[in-house]
Coordinates of C-alpha atoms in Angstrom, one line a residue:
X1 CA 118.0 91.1 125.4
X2 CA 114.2 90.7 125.5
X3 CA 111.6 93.2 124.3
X4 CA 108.6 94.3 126.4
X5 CA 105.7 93.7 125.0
X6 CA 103.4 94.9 122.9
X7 CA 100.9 96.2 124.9
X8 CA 103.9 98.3 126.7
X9 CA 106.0 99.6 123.9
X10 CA 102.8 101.1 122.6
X11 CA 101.6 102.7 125.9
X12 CA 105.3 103.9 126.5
X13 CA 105.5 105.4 122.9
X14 CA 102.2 107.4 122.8
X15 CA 103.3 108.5 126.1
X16 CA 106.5 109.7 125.7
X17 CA 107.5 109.8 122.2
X18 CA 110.3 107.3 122.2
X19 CA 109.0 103.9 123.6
X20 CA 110.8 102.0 120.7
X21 CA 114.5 102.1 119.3
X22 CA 115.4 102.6 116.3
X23 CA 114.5 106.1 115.8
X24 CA 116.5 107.8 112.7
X25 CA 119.7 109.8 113.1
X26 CA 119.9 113.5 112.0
X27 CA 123.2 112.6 110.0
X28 CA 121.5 109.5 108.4
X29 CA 118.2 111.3 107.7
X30 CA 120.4 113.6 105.7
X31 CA 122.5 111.1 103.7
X32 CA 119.0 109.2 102.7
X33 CA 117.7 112.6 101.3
X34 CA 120.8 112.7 99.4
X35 CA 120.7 109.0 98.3
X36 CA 117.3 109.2 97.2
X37 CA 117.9 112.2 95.3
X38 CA 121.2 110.5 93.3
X39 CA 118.8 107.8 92.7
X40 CA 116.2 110.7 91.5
X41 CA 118.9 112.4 88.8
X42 CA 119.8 108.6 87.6
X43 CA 117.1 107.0 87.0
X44 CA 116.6 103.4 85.4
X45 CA 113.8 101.5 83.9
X46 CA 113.0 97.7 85.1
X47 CA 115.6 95.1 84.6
X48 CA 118.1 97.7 83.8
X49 CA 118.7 99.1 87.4
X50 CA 122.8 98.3 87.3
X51 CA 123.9 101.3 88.8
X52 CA 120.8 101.7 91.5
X53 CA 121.8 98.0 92.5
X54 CA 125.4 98.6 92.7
X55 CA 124.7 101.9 95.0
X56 CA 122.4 100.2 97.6
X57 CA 124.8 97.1 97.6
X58 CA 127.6 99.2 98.1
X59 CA 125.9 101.0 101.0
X60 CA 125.3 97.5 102.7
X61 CA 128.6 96.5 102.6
X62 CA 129.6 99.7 104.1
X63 CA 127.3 98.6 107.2
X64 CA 129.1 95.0 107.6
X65 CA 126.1 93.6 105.7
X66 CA 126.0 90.9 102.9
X67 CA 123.5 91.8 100.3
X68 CA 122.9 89.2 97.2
X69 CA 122.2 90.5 94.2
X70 CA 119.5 88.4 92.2
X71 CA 120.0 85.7 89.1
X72 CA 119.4 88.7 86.3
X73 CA 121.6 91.3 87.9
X74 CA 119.6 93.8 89.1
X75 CA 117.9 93.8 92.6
X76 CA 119.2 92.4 95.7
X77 CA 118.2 90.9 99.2
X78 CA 120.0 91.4 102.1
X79 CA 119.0 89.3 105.5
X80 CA 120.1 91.2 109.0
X81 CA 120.5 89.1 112.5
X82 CA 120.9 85.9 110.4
X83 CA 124.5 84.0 110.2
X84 CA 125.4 82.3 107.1
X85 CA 122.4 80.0 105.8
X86 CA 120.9 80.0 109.1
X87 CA 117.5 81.7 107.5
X88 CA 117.3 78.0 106.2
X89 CA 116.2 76.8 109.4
X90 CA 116.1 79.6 111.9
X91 CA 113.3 81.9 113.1
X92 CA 110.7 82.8 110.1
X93 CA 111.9 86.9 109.2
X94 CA 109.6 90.1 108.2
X95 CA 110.8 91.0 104.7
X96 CA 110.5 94.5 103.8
X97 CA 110.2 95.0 99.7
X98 CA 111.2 98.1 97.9
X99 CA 110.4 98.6 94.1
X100 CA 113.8 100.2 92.3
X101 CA 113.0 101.0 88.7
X102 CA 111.8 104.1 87.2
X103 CA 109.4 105.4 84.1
X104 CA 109.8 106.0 80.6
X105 CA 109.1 109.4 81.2
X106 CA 110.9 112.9 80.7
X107 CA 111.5 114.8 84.0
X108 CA 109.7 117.9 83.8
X109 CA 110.8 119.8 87.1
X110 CA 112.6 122.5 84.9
X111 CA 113.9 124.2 88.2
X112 CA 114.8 121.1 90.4
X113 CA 118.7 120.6 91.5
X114 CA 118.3 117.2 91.3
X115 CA 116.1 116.5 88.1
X116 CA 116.6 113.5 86.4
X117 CA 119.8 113.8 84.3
X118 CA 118.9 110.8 81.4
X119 CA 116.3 111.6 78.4
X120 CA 112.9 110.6 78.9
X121 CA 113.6 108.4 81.9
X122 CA 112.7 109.6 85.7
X123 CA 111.4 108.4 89.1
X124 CA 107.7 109.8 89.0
X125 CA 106.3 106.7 91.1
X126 CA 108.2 107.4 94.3
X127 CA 110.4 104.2 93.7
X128 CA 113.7 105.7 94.7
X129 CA 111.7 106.6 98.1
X130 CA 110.6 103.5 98.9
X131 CA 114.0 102.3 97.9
X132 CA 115.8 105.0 100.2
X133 CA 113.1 104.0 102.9
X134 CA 114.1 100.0 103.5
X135 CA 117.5 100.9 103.2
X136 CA 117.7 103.3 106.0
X137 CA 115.3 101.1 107.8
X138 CA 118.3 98.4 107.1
X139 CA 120.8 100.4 108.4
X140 CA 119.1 101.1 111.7
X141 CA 118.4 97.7 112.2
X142 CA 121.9 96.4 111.7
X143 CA 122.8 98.8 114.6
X144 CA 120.0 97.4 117.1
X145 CA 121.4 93.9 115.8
X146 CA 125.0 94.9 117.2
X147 CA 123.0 96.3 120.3
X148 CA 121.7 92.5 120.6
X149 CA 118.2 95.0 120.5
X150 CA 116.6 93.2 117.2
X151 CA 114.3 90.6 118.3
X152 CA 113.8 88.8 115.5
X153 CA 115.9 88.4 111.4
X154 CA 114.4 90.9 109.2
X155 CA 114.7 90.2 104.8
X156 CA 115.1 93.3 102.9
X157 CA 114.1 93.3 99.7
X158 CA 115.2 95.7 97.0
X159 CA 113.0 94.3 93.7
X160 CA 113.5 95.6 89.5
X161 CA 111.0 95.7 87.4
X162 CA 107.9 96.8 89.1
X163 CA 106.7 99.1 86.2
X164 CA 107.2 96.3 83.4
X165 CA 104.0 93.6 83.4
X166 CA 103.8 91.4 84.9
X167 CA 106.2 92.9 87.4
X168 CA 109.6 91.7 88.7
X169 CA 108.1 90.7 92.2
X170 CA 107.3 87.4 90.4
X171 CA 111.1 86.7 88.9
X172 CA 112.3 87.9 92.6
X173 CA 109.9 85.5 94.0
X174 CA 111.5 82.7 91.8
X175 CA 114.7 83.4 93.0
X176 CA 113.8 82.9 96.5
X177 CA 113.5 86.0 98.3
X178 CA 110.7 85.0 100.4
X179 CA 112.3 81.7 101.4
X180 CA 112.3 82.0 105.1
X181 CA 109.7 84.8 105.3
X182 CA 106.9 84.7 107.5
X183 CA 105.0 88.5 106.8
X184 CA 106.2 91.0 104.3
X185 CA 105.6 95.1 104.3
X186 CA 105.5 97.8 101.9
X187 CA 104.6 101.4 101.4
X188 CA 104.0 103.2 98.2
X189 CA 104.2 106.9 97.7
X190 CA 100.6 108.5 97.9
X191 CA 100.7 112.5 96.3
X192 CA 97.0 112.7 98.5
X193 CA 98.1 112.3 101.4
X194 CA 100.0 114.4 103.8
X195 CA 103.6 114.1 105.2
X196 CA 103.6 112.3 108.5
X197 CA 101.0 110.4 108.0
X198 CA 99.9 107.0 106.5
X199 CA 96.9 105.3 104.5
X200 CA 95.6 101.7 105.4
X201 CA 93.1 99.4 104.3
X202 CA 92.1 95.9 105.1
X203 CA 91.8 93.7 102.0
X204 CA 91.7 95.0 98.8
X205 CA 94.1 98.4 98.1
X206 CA 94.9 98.0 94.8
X207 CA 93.1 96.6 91.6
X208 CA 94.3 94.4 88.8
X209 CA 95.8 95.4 85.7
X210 CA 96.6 93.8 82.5
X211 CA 97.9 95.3 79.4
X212 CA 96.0 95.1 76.3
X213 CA 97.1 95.8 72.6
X214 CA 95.0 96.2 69.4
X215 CA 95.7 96.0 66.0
X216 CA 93.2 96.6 63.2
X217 CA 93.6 95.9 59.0
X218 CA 91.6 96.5 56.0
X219 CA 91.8 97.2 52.8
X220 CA 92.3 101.7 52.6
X221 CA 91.9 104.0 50.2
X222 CA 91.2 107.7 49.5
X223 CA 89.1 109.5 51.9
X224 CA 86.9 110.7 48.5
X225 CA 85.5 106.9 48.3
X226 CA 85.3 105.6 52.2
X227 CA 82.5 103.1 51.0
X228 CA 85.3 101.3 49.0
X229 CA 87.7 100.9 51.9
X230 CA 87.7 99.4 55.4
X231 CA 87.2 103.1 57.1
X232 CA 89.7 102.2 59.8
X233 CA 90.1 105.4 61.3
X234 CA 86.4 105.4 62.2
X235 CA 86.9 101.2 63.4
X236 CA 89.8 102.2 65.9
X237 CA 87.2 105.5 66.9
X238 CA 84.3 102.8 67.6
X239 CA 86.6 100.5 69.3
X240 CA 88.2 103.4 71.6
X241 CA 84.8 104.6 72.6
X242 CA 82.4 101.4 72.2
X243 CA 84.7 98.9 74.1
X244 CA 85.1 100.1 77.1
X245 CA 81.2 100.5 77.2
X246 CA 80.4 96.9 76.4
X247 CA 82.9 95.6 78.8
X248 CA 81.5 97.6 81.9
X249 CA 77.7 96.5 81.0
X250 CA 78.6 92.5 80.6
X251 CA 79.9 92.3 84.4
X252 CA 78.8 93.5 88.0
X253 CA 79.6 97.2 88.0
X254 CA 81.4 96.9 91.6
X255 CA 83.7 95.2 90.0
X256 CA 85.5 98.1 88.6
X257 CA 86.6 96.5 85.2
X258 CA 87.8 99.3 83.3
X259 CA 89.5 100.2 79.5
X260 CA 91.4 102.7 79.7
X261 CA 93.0 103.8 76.5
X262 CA 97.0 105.5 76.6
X263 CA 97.9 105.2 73.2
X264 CA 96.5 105.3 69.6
X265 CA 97.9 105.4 65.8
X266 CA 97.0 105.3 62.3
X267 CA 97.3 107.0 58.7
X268 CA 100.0 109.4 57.6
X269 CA 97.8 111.5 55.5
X270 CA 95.1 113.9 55.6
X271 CA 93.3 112.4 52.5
X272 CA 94.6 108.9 52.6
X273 CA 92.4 106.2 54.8
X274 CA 95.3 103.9 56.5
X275 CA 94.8 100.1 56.1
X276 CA 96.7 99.8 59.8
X277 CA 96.1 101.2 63.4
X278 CA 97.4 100.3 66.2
X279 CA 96.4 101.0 69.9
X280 CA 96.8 100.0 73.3
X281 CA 96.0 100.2 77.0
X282 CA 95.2 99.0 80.2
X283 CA 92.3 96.6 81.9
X284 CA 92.2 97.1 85.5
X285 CA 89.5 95.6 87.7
X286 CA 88.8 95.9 91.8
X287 CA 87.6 92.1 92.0
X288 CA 89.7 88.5 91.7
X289 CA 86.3 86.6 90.1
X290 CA 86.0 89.8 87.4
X291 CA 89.5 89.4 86.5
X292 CA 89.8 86.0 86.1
X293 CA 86.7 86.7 83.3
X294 CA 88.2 90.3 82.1
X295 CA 90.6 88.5 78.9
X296 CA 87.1 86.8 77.4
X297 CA 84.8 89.5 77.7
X298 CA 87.5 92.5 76.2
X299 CA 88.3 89.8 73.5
X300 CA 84.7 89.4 72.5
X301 CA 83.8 93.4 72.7
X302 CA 86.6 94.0 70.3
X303 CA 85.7 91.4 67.9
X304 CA 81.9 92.4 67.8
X305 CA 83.1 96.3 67.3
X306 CA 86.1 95.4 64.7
X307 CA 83.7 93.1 62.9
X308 CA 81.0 95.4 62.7
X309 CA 83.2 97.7 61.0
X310 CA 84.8 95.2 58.7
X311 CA 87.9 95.6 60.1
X312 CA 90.1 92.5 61.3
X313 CA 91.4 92.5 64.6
X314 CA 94.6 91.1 66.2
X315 CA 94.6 90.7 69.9
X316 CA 97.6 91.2 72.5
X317 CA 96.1 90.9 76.1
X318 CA 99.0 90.4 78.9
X319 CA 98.1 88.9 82.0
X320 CA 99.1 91.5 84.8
X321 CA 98.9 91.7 88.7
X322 CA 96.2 90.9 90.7
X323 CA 95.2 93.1 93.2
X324 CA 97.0 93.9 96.5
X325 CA 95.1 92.3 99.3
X326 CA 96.1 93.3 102.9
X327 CA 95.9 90.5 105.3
X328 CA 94.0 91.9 108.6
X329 CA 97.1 91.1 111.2
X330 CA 99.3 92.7 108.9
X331 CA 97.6 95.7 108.2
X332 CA 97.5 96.0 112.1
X333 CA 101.0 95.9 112.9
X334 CA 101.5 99.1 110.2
X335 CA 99.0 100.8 111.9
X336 CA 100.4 99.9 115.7
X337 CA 104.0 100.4 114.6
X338 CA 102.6 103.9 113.0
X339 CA 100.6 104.8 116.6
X340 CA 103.8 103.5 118.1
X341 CA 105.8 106.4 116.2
X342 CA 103.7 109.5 115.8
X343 CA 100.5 108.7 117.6
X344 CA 96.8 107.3 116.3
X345 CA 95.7 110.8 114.6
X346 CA 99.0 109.8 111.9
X347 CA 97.0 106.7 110.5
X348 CA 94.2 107.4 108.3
X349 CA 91.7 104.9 106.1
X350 CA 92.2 104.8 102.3
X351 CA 90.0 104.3 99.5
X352 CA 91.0 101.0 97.0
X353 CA 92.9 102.1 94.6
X354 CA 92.5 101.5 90.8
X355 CA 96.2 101.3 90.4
X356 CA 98.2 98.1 90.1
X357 CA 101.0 96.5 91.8
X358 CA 103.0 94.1 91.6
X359 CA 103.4 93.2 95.4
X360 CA 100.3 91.4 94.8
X361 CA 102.1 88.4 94.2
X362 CA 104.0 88.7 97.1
X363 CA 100.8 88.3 99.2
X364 CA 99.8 85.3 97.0
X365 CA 102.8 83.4 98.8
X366 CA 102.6 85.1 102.1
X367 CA 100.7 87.4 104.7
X368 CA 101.6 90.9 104.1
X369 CA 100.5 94.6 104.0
X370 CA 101.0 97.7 102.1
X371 CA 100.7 101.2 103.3
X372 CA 100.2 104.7 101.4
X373 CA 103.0 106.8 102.4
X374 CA 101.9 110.3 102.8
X375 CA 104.0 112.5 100.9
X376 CA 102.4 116.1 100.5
X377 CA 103.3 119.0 102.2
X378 CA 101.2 119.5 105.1
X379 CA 98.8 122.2 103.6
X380 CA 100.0 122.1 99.7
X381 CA 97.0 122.3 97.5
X382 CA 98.9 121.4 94.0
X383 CA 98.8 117.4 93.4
X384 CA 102.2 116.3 91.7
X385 CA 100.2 113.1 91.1
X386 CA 102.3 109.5 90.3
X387 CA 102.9 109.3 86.7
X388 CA 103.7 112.9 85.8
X389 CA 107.1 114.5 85.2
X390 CA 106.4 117.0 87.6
X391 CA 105.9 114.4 90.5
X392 CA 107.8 115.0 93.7
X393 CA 107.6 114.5 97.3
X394 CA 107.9 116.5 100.8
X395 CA 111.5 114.5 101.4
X396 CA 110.2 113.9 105.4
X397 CA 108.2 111.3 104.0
X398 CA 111.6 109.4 104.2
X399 CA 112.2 109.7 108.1
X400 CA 108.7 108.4 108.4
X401 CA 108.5 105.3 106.6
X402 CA 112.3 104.3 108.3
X403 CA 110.9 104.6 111.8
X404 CA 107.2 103.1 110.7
X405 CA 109.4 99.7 109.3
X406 CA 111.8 100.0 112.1
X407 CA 108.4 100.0 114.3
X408 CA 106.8 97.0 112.3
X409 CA 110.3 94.9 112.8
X410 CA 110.3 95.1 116.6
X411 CA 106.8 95.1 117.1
X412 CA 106.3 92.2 114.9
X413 CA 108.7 89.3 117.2
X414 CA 106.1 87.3 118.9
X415 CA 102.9 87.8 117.0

């Protein structure tokens, strides 16, 4: 059975509401919201996601579909309207990726059923979201499949290790889950934006990030006769403060390159000054030319900093993710299969984002898009923003990013 085009799915959606299949289900909506909240009270850091792959899998199967779990043992692909290896040589397929892993973080919603039940572990990035969004996108599509209503073989990818540098997208890419693919989608939580609707952007959404660790050494001493020692305390205070300084005045400043400090120790005593410190944190930049030259210029602001302090440095910088860069026709066929669904007012621009993401490397293989999936409640002031125990979402969220993939999956055969 053939599809109308385009041009008519879209005119007969904004008119009526329903121009597309593929809507979702009252009693599916439902079991999602209660999948994505077992995923939210079992959460599980990056290559560790045993359980979260062995639920999703086991949902498949229960749909008569034939997911693969990956080399490591966590994460899986699953391929819909495809026989056997016929995604060897058949028709190119739209992949949809969803990240699975969670945050070494406690859970701080005190008064929330469905809290996360492990110690200092919880799903404050949205992951089991966007994980509970390409599965029920997967479901509905293996029922337009049986309706012979899928036009076109659609990949879904459910990836580990998002949250751990340089993120799992690149092992998942070695194992061959875009073999076959022509485009590839994703949304990721957005806390700014409301329910119901969407944030796109042409090129650029995210920025780089590396990962950069510091230690420092000298000779210490007693606090009574600092002009004896290497004053380390006051080397890692000139490094925290001075660094990030140099390293924004010896590039372009619209490149965004950024230190950002999370985490700093030294000294055990109030009187003693250490002869160790340690700290660490993240680069993150908004251009590809800045980032290629972020590891020299942070190596040689430390060293002039550390030096000038007579303090000896040792430097851990690890390579990250380059930015997410949404390719133009890509980015279109969110934002029609979003129209398509709930109308143009529902799709909204978004600034670039100084977050990283590891679906950049994704897009280094193939065209492909992400979209910010709203997920405030429509007039809610407080900001559960990502990375905080406290972060939640308005659970409709779900409903709308299954019927915006379900959208891009039909609306994508032919293009």
């Amino acid at each position: 059975m053939s599809l109308e085009s385009d041009a008519d799915l879209l005119g007969a959606a904004e008119a009526a509401g329903a121009g597309l299949p593929g809507t979702l289900p009252e009693p599916l909506r439902a079991e999602l919201v209660a999948f994505r909240r077992d995923l939210h009270m079992h959460p599980e850091l990056g290559n560790q996601e045993f359980r979260t792959t062995a639920a999703i899998k086991a949902r498949l199967e229960k749909a008569g579909l034939r997911p693969r779990v990956l080399a490591a043992g966590t994460g899986l692909v699953c391929d819909i309207g495809v026989e056997g290896d016929q995604w060897r040589d058949g028709p190119e397929m739209l992949a949809m990726r969803a990240d699975i892993d969670a945050l070494p973080i406690p859970d701080a919603k005190t008064e929330c059923p469905y809290r996360s039940t492990v110690p200092d572990r919880a799903h404050a990035c949205g992951h089991d979201v966007h994980t509970s969004v390409v599965l029920g996108t997967g479901l509905i599509l293996a029922d337009l499949h049986r309706q012979g209503l899928l036009p076109q073989p659609v990949r879904l990818v459910f990836q580990p290790a998002e949250e751990v540098l340089p993120g799992g997208a690149a092992e998942a890419i070695d194992c061959g889950v875009l073999d076959g693919v022509k485009r590839i989608i994703a949304v990721h939580c957005d806390p700014r934006v409301d329910a119901g609707t969407i944030g796109l952007r042409e090129g650029p959404i995210t920025s780089a990030c590396d990962r950069l660790e510091i230690a420092l050494d000298g000779p210490g001493g007693h606090t009574a006769r600092p002009h004896l020692t290497t004053d380390l305390v006051t080397a890692v205070a000139r490094v925290v403060t001075d660094v990030p300084a140099l390293v924004a005045r010896r590039v372009d400043t619209r490149s965004g390159l950024a230190v950002t400090w999370g985490r700093i120790e030294s000294g055990h005593a109030p009187n003693v000054i250490p002869q160790h410190a340690e700290l660490s944190g993240t680069v993150r930049c908004l251009d590809m030319v800045a980032w290629r030259d972020a590891p020299d210029i942070v190596h040689a602001a430390i060293d002039e900093v550390a030096n000038l302090h007579r303090a000896k440095s040792e430097i851990n910088y690890v390579r990250g993710v380059p930015p997410v860069v949404n390719e133009p026709g890509v980015t279109e066929l969110l934002a029609d299969a979003m129209t398509a669904r709930r109308g143009a007012a529902s799709v909204e621009g978004t600034d670039q984002s100084l977050g990283g993401e590891d679906f950049s490397w994704y897009l280094e293989q193939v065209p492909g898009a992400m979209a910010r999936l709203g997920v405030r409640t429509p007039g809610e002031r407080t900001v559960r923003d990502l990375h905080q125990g406290d972060f939640d979402v308005d659970e409709s969220a779900i409903k709308v990013g299954v019927e915006l993939f379900t959208a891009a999956a039909l609306l994508d055969a032919g293009r």
